[in-house]
Coordinates of C-alpha atoms in Angstrom, one line a residue:
M268 CA 1.6 0.4 -26.9
A269 CA 5.3 -0.4 -26.4
L270 CA 6.4 -1.5 -22.9
N271 CA 9.1 0.6 -21.3
Q272 CA 12.3 -0.6 -19.6
T273 CA 10.7 -1.2 -16.2
N274 CA 7.9 -3.2 -17.7
K275 CA 10.5 -5.5 -19.3
L276 CA 12.3 -6.0 -16.0
V277 CA 9.1 -6.9 -14.3
W278 CA 8.3 -9.4 -17.1
I279 CA 11.7 -11.1 -16.5
V280 CA 11.1 -11.3 -12.8
E281 CA 7.6 -12.7 -13.3
T282 CA 8.6 -15.3 -15.9
I283 CA 11.4 -16.6 -13.7
Y284 CA 9.3 -16.5 -10.6
K285 CA 6.4 -18.5 -12.3
A286 CA 8.9 -21.1 -13.7
R287 CA 10.9 -21.2 -10.4
K288 CA 13.9 -22.2 -12.5
I289 CA 14.3 -21.6 -16.2
T290 CA 17.1 -21.8 -18.8
F291 CA 18.0 -18.9 -20.9
E292 CA 16.8 -20.7 -24.0
E293 CA 13.3 -21.2 -22.5
L294 CA 13.3 -17.6 -21.3
N295 CA 14.2 -16.3 -24.7
H296 CA 11.5 -18.5 -26.3
Q297 CA 8.8 -16.9 -24.1
W298 CA 10.3 -13.5 -24.8
M299 CA 10.0 -14.0 -28.6
Y300 CA 6.5 -15.3 -28.2
N301 CA 5.4 -12.0 -26.6
V302 CA 5.7 -9.8 -29.7
D303 CA 4.4 -6.7 -27.9
L304 CA 7.3 -7.0 -25.5
S305 CA 10.2 -8.2 -27.8
G306 CA 9.2 -6.6 -31.0
G307 CA 10.1 -9.9 -32.6
E308 CA 13.8 -9.6 -31.7
E309 CA 15.7 -12.1 -29.6
L310 CA 16.8 -11.3 -26.1
L311 CA 20.6 -11.1 -26.2
K312 CA 22.5 -12.7 -23.4
R313 CA 24.5 -9.6 -22.6
T314 CA 21.3 -7.6 -22.4
F315 CA 19.8 -10.2 -20.0
H316 CA 22.9 -10.0 -17.7
K317 CA 22.7 -6.2 -17.8
W318 CA 19.0 -6.4 -16.8
K319 CA 19.8 -8.8 -14.0
W320 CA 21.7 -6.0 -12.2
N321 CA 19.0 -3.5 -13.1
I322 CA 16.5 -5.8 -11.5
F323 CA 18.6 -5.9 -8.3
D324 CA 19.0 -2.1 -8.3
T325 CA 15.2 -1.5 -8.9
F326 CA 13.6 -4.3 -6.9
G327 CA 16.3 -5.7 -4.7
L328 CA 15.9 -9.2 -6.3
M329 CA 19.0 -11.3 -7.1
I330 CA 18.8 -13.6 -10.1
E331 CA 21.3 -16.5 -9.9
C332 CA 22.2 -19.3 -12.2
E333 CA 22.8 -23.0 -11.3
K334 CA 26.4 -24.1 -11.3
S335 CA 25.8 -27.2 -13.4
A336 CA 23.7 -28.2 -16.4
P337 CA 21.0 -27.3 -17.4
Y338 CA 22.1 -23.9 -16.0
R339 CA 18.7 -22.6 -15.0
Y340 CA 18.1 -19.2 -13.6
Y341 CA 16.2 -18.6 -10.4
I342 CA 15.4 -15.8 -7.9
D343 CA 17.7 -16.4 -5.0
N344 CA 15.9 -14.1 -2.4
V345 CA 12.4 -14.9 -3.6
D346 CA 10.9 -14.3 -0.1
D347 CA 11.7 -10.6 -0.5
M348 CA 8.9 -10.4 -3.1
K349 CA 6.5 -10.8 -0.2
N350 CA 7.6 -7.9 1.9
G351 CA 5.7 -4.6 2.0
G352 CA 8.5 -2.3 0.8
V353 CA 8.5 0.3 -1.9
E354 CA 10.4 -2.1 -4.3
N355 CA 7.7 -4.8 -4.0
W356 CA 4.9 -2.2 -4.4
I357 CA 6.6 -1.0 -7.7
L358 CA 6.9 -4.6 -8.8
C359 CA 3.3 -5.4 -8.1
T360 CA 2.1 -2.1 -9.8
Y361 CA 4.1 -2.8 -13.0
S362 CA 3.0 -6.4 -13.0
V363 CA -0.6 -5.3 -13.1
S364 CA 0.3 -2.7 -15.7
N365 CA 1.8 -5.4 -17.9
A366 CA -1.3 -7.6 -17.6
L367 CA -3.5 -4.7 -18.6
I368 CA -1.4 -3.6 -21.6
E369 CA -1.4 -7.2 -22.9
S370 CA -5.2 -7.4 -22.5
K371 CA -6.2 -4.4 -24.6
S372 CA -8.3 -6.7 -26.9
I373 CA -10.7 -7.3 -24.0
K374 CA -10.5 -3.8 -22.4
D375 CA -14.3 -3.5 -22.4
R376 CA -14.4 -6.5 -20.0
I377 CA -11.9 -5.0 -17.5
L378 CA -13.6 -2.8 -15.0
L379 CA -11.4 -0.6 -12.9
E380 CA -12.0 1.5 -9.8
G381 CA -11.5 5.2 -10.1
V382 CA -8.6 6.8 -8.1
P383 CA -9.1 10.2 -6.4
S384 CA -7.4 13.2 -7.9
G385 CA -4.7 13.3 -5.2
K386 CA -2.2 11.9 -7.6
E387 CA -2.0 15.4 -9.2
Y388 CA 0.1 16.6 -6.2
L389 CA 2.0 13.4 -5.4
E390 CA 4.9 14.1 -7.8
P391 CA 5.5 17.7 -6.6
I392 CA 5.3 16.6 -3.0
L393 CA 7.8 13.8 -3.6
D394 CA 10.1 16.4 -5.3
A395 CA 9.8 18.7 -2.3
M396 CA 10.7 15.8 0.0
K397 CA 13.8 15.0 -2.0
K398 CA 14.9 18.6 -1.8
N399 CA 13.7 19.2 1.8
R400 CA 11.7 22.2 0.7
F401 CA 8.7 23.8 2.5
I402 CA 5.4 23.7 0.6
H403 CA 2.4 26.1 0.7
I404 CA -1.0 24.3 0.4
T405 CA -4.6 25.4 0.5
Y406 CA -6.5 22.6 2.2
Y407 CA -10.2 21.7 2.5
N408 CA -11.3 20.4 5.9
Y409 CA -14.4 18.2 5.8
W410 CA -15.3 18.8 9.5
R411 CA -15.0 22.5 9.4
D412 CA -16.2 22.9 5.8
D413 CA -13.6 25.5 5.1
L414 CA -10.3 26.2 3.2
R415 CA -7.2 27.1 5.1
E416 CA -3.6 27.9 4.2
H417 CA -0.8 25.7 5.6
Y418 CA 3.0 26.1 5.4
I419 CA 4.6 22.7 6.1
M420 CA 7.6 20.5 5.9
P421 CA 6.6 17.4 3.9
L422 CA 8.0 14.5 6.0
C423 CA 6.6 11.4 4.5
V424 CA 3.7 10.1 2.3
K425 CA 1.5 7.1 2.9
L426 CA -1.0 5.3 0.7
F427 CA -4.2 4.0 2.3
R428 CA -7.4 2.7 0.6
Q429 CA -6.3 4.2 -2.8
R430 CA -5.7 7.7 -1.3
W431 CA -2.4 9.4 -0.8
Y432 CA -1.6 11.3 2.4
V433 CA 1.3 13.5 3.4
V434 CA 2.5 14.0 7.0
G435 CA 3.5 17.7 7.3
R436 CA 5.2 19.5 10.1
Q437 CA 3.5 22.9 10.4
W438 CA 5.5 26.0 10.7
P439 CA 5.9 27.7 13.1
S440 CA 3.9 25.6 15.5
G441 CA 5.9 22.4 14.8
N442 CA 2.7 20.2 14.9
D443 CA 2.7 17.1 12.7
T444 CA -0.5 16.9 10.8
I445 CA -1.8 14.4 8.1
Y446 CA -3.2 15.8 4.9
C447 CA -5.1 13.9 2.3
L448 CA -3.8 14.9 -1.2
D449 CA -7.2 14.9 -2.9
R450 CA -8.3 17.7 -0.5
I451 CA -5.5 20.0 -1.5
R452 CA -6.9 22.8 -3.6
S453 CA -3.7 24.6 -4.4
F454 CA 0.0 23.8 -4.1
R455 CA 3.2 26.0 -4.3
L456 CA 6.8 24.9 -3.7
S457 CA 8.6 27.3 -1.3
S458 CA 12.1 28.5 -2.0
H459 CA 13.0 27.8 1.7
T460 CA 14.6 24.5 2.7
F461 CA 14.5 22.7 6.1
E462 CA 16.7 20.1 7.8
Y463 CA 14.9 16.8 8.0
P464 CA 14.0 16.3 11.7
K465 CA 16.0 13.5 13.3
D466 CA 13.1 12.9 15.8
F467 CA 10.7 11.9 13.0
I468 CA 10.8 8.2 11.8
P469 CA 7.8 7.4 9.5
Q470 CA 7.7 3.7 10.6
E471 CA 7.6 4.7 14.3
Y472 CA 5.1 7.5 13.6
F473 CA 2.6 5.0 12.2
D474 CA 3.6 2.2 14.5
G475 CA 0.5 0.2 15.5
C476 CA -1.8 2.2 13.2
F477 CA -4.5 0.5 11.3
G478 CA -4.7 3.1 8.6
I479 CA -3.9 6.8 8.5
I480 CA -4.9 8.0 12.0
A481 CA -1.8 8.2 14.1
D482 CA -3.4 9.0 17.5
K483 CA -0.7 8.7 20.2
G484 CA -3.4 9.2 22.8
C485 CA -4.7 5.7 21.8
D486 CA -2.1 3.2 23.1
I487 CA -1.1 0.1 21.2
Q488 CA -3.0 -2.8 22.8
K489 CA -4.3 -6.3 22.4
V490 CA -7.5 -6.5 20.4
I491 CA -9.4 -9.8 20.1
L492 CA -12.0 -10.2 17.4
K493 CA -14.4 -13.1 16.7
A494 CA -15.2 -13.6 13.0
S495 CA -17.8 -15.8 11.3
L496 CA -16.7 -18.8 9.3
G497 CA -17.1 -17.0 6.0
Q498 CA -15.5 -13.7 7.1
A499 CA -12.5 -15.6 8.7
N500 CA -11.6 -16.9 5.2
Y501 CA -11.3 -13.3 4.0
L502 CA -9.2 -12.3 7.0
R503 CA -6.8 -15.1 6.3
D504 CA -6.3 -14.0 2.7
L505 CA -6.2 -10.3 3.5
P506 CA -5.3 -9.6 7.2
L507 CA -6.7 -6.5 8.8
H508 CA -3.3 -5.6 10.2
E509 CA 0.2 -7.0 10.0
S510 CA 0.0 -8.1 13.7
Q511 CA -2.9 -10.5 13.0
I512 CA -2.7 -13.9 14.6
E513 CA -5.4 -16.6 14.4
T514 CA -5.6 -18.1 17.9
E515 CA -8.7 -20.3 17.5
R516 CA -10.5 -21.9 14.6
T517 CA -13.7 -23.8 14.8
E518 CA -16.4 -25.0 12.3
E519 CA -18.5 -21.9 13.1
Y520 CA -16.0 -19.0 13.8
S521 CA -12.4 -18.0 14.3
I522 CA -10.7 -15.8 16.9
F523 CA -8.1 -13.3 15.7
E524 CA -5.7 -11.3 17.9
Y525 CA -4.0 -8.0 17.1
R526 CA -1.6 -5.5 18.6
L527 CA -2.6 -2.1 17.4
R528 CA -4.2 1.3 18.1
P529 CA -8.0 0.8 17.9
T530 CA -8.6 4.3 16.5
F531 CA -11.6 5.6 14.7
D532 CA -10.6 4.1 11.3
F533 CA -10.2 0.7 12.9
Q534 CA -13.6 1.0 14.6
Q535 CA -15.1 1.8 11.2
E536 CA -13.6 -1.3 9.7
I537 CA -15.2 -3.4 12.4
L538 CA -18.6 -1.8 11.8
W539 CA -18.1 -2.4 8.0
N540 CA -18.0 -6.1 8.7
G541 CA -21.4 -6.0 10.4
E542 CA -22.7 -9.1 12.2
D543 CA -19.8 -11.1 10.9
M544 CA -17.3 -9.6 13.4
E545 CA -17.5 -9.2 17.2
V546 CA -15.1 -7.4 19.5
L547 CA -14.2 -9.6 22.5
E548 CA -11.4 -7.5 24.0
P549 CA -10.7 -4.9 25.2
L550 CA -14.0 -4.2 27.1
W551 CA -13.9 -0.4 26.4
L552 CA -13.7 -1.1 22.6
R553 CA -16.6 -3.6 22.8
E554 CA -18.7 -1.0 24.6
E555 CA -17.7 1.7 22.1
I556 CA -18.8 -0.5 19.1
A557 CA -22.0 -1.5 21.0
G558 CA -22.8 2.2 21.5
K559 CA -22.3 3.0 17.9
I560 CA -24.6 0.1 16.9
K561 CA -27.2 1.2 19.3
R562 CA -27.2 4.7 18.0
M563 CA -27.5 3.4 14.5
W564 CA -30.5 1.2 15.5
N565 CA -32.1 4.3 17.1
I566 CA -31.8 6.1 13.8
Y567 CA -33.4 3.3 11.7
N568 CA -36.0 2.4 14.3
K569 CA -37.6 5.8 14.3
E570 CA -41.3 5.7 13.4
E571 CA -42.4 7.8 10.4

């Protein structure tokens, strides 16, 4: 399977990033070695310089060259590779794609997780967002166990736990509602357009949110969690939230502090960690989690 243009740009970025600094000759040698990528043909210098600008346009990364011998290339703004923007997400996605394409000989030893069917509607929703067009959707609600028709302005999309969601402003009520794409049963693009509301800023809408629940009735507040020694290691590698700060570290546990909205999805995450995580503050959240645990115990403690 031949790699497309974007895959090749990602390969250039990864190769320079791993080497930190690399000459064009060294880069070309690695290019030739990867036959699936190069097709056995050399990387022309003019092509490389053209791709440098494509890399900047696509990923926002600037590749510079040393001013003196040995004239090695490097990524000038390498810290931007660690941000959470769309460009970095595309880079990471294609990076994984490259690795999988180059590992087809061991495909039976690579086990992947299935992704819900929501991707079927992602492209048409993005198209509607670009054109500011209303959309008609038939949506299945888990709690009501029914199908309902909705006519909405698609304002933004968000990925959370391998599921895509769209925030839609309902017409004519004007209410903003979050819809999971894998619960959409039918989709139709409207011929009517809308003016994107100036009062809606996606980053502010999800400010302080753990996941997809944007409950403005739950204020952003300080949350303090106590994690076991083992679980603390996982939290350091993969923080629960961008606001995470480790305020205390001992041989038995660590204390982590957050500034977020402790909504239902965050509470579920705490419960998922079981006995390895304890809420210290705020008191209402500690009592809420304790209540859920007690109700769970009552379910399992029933005598047959």
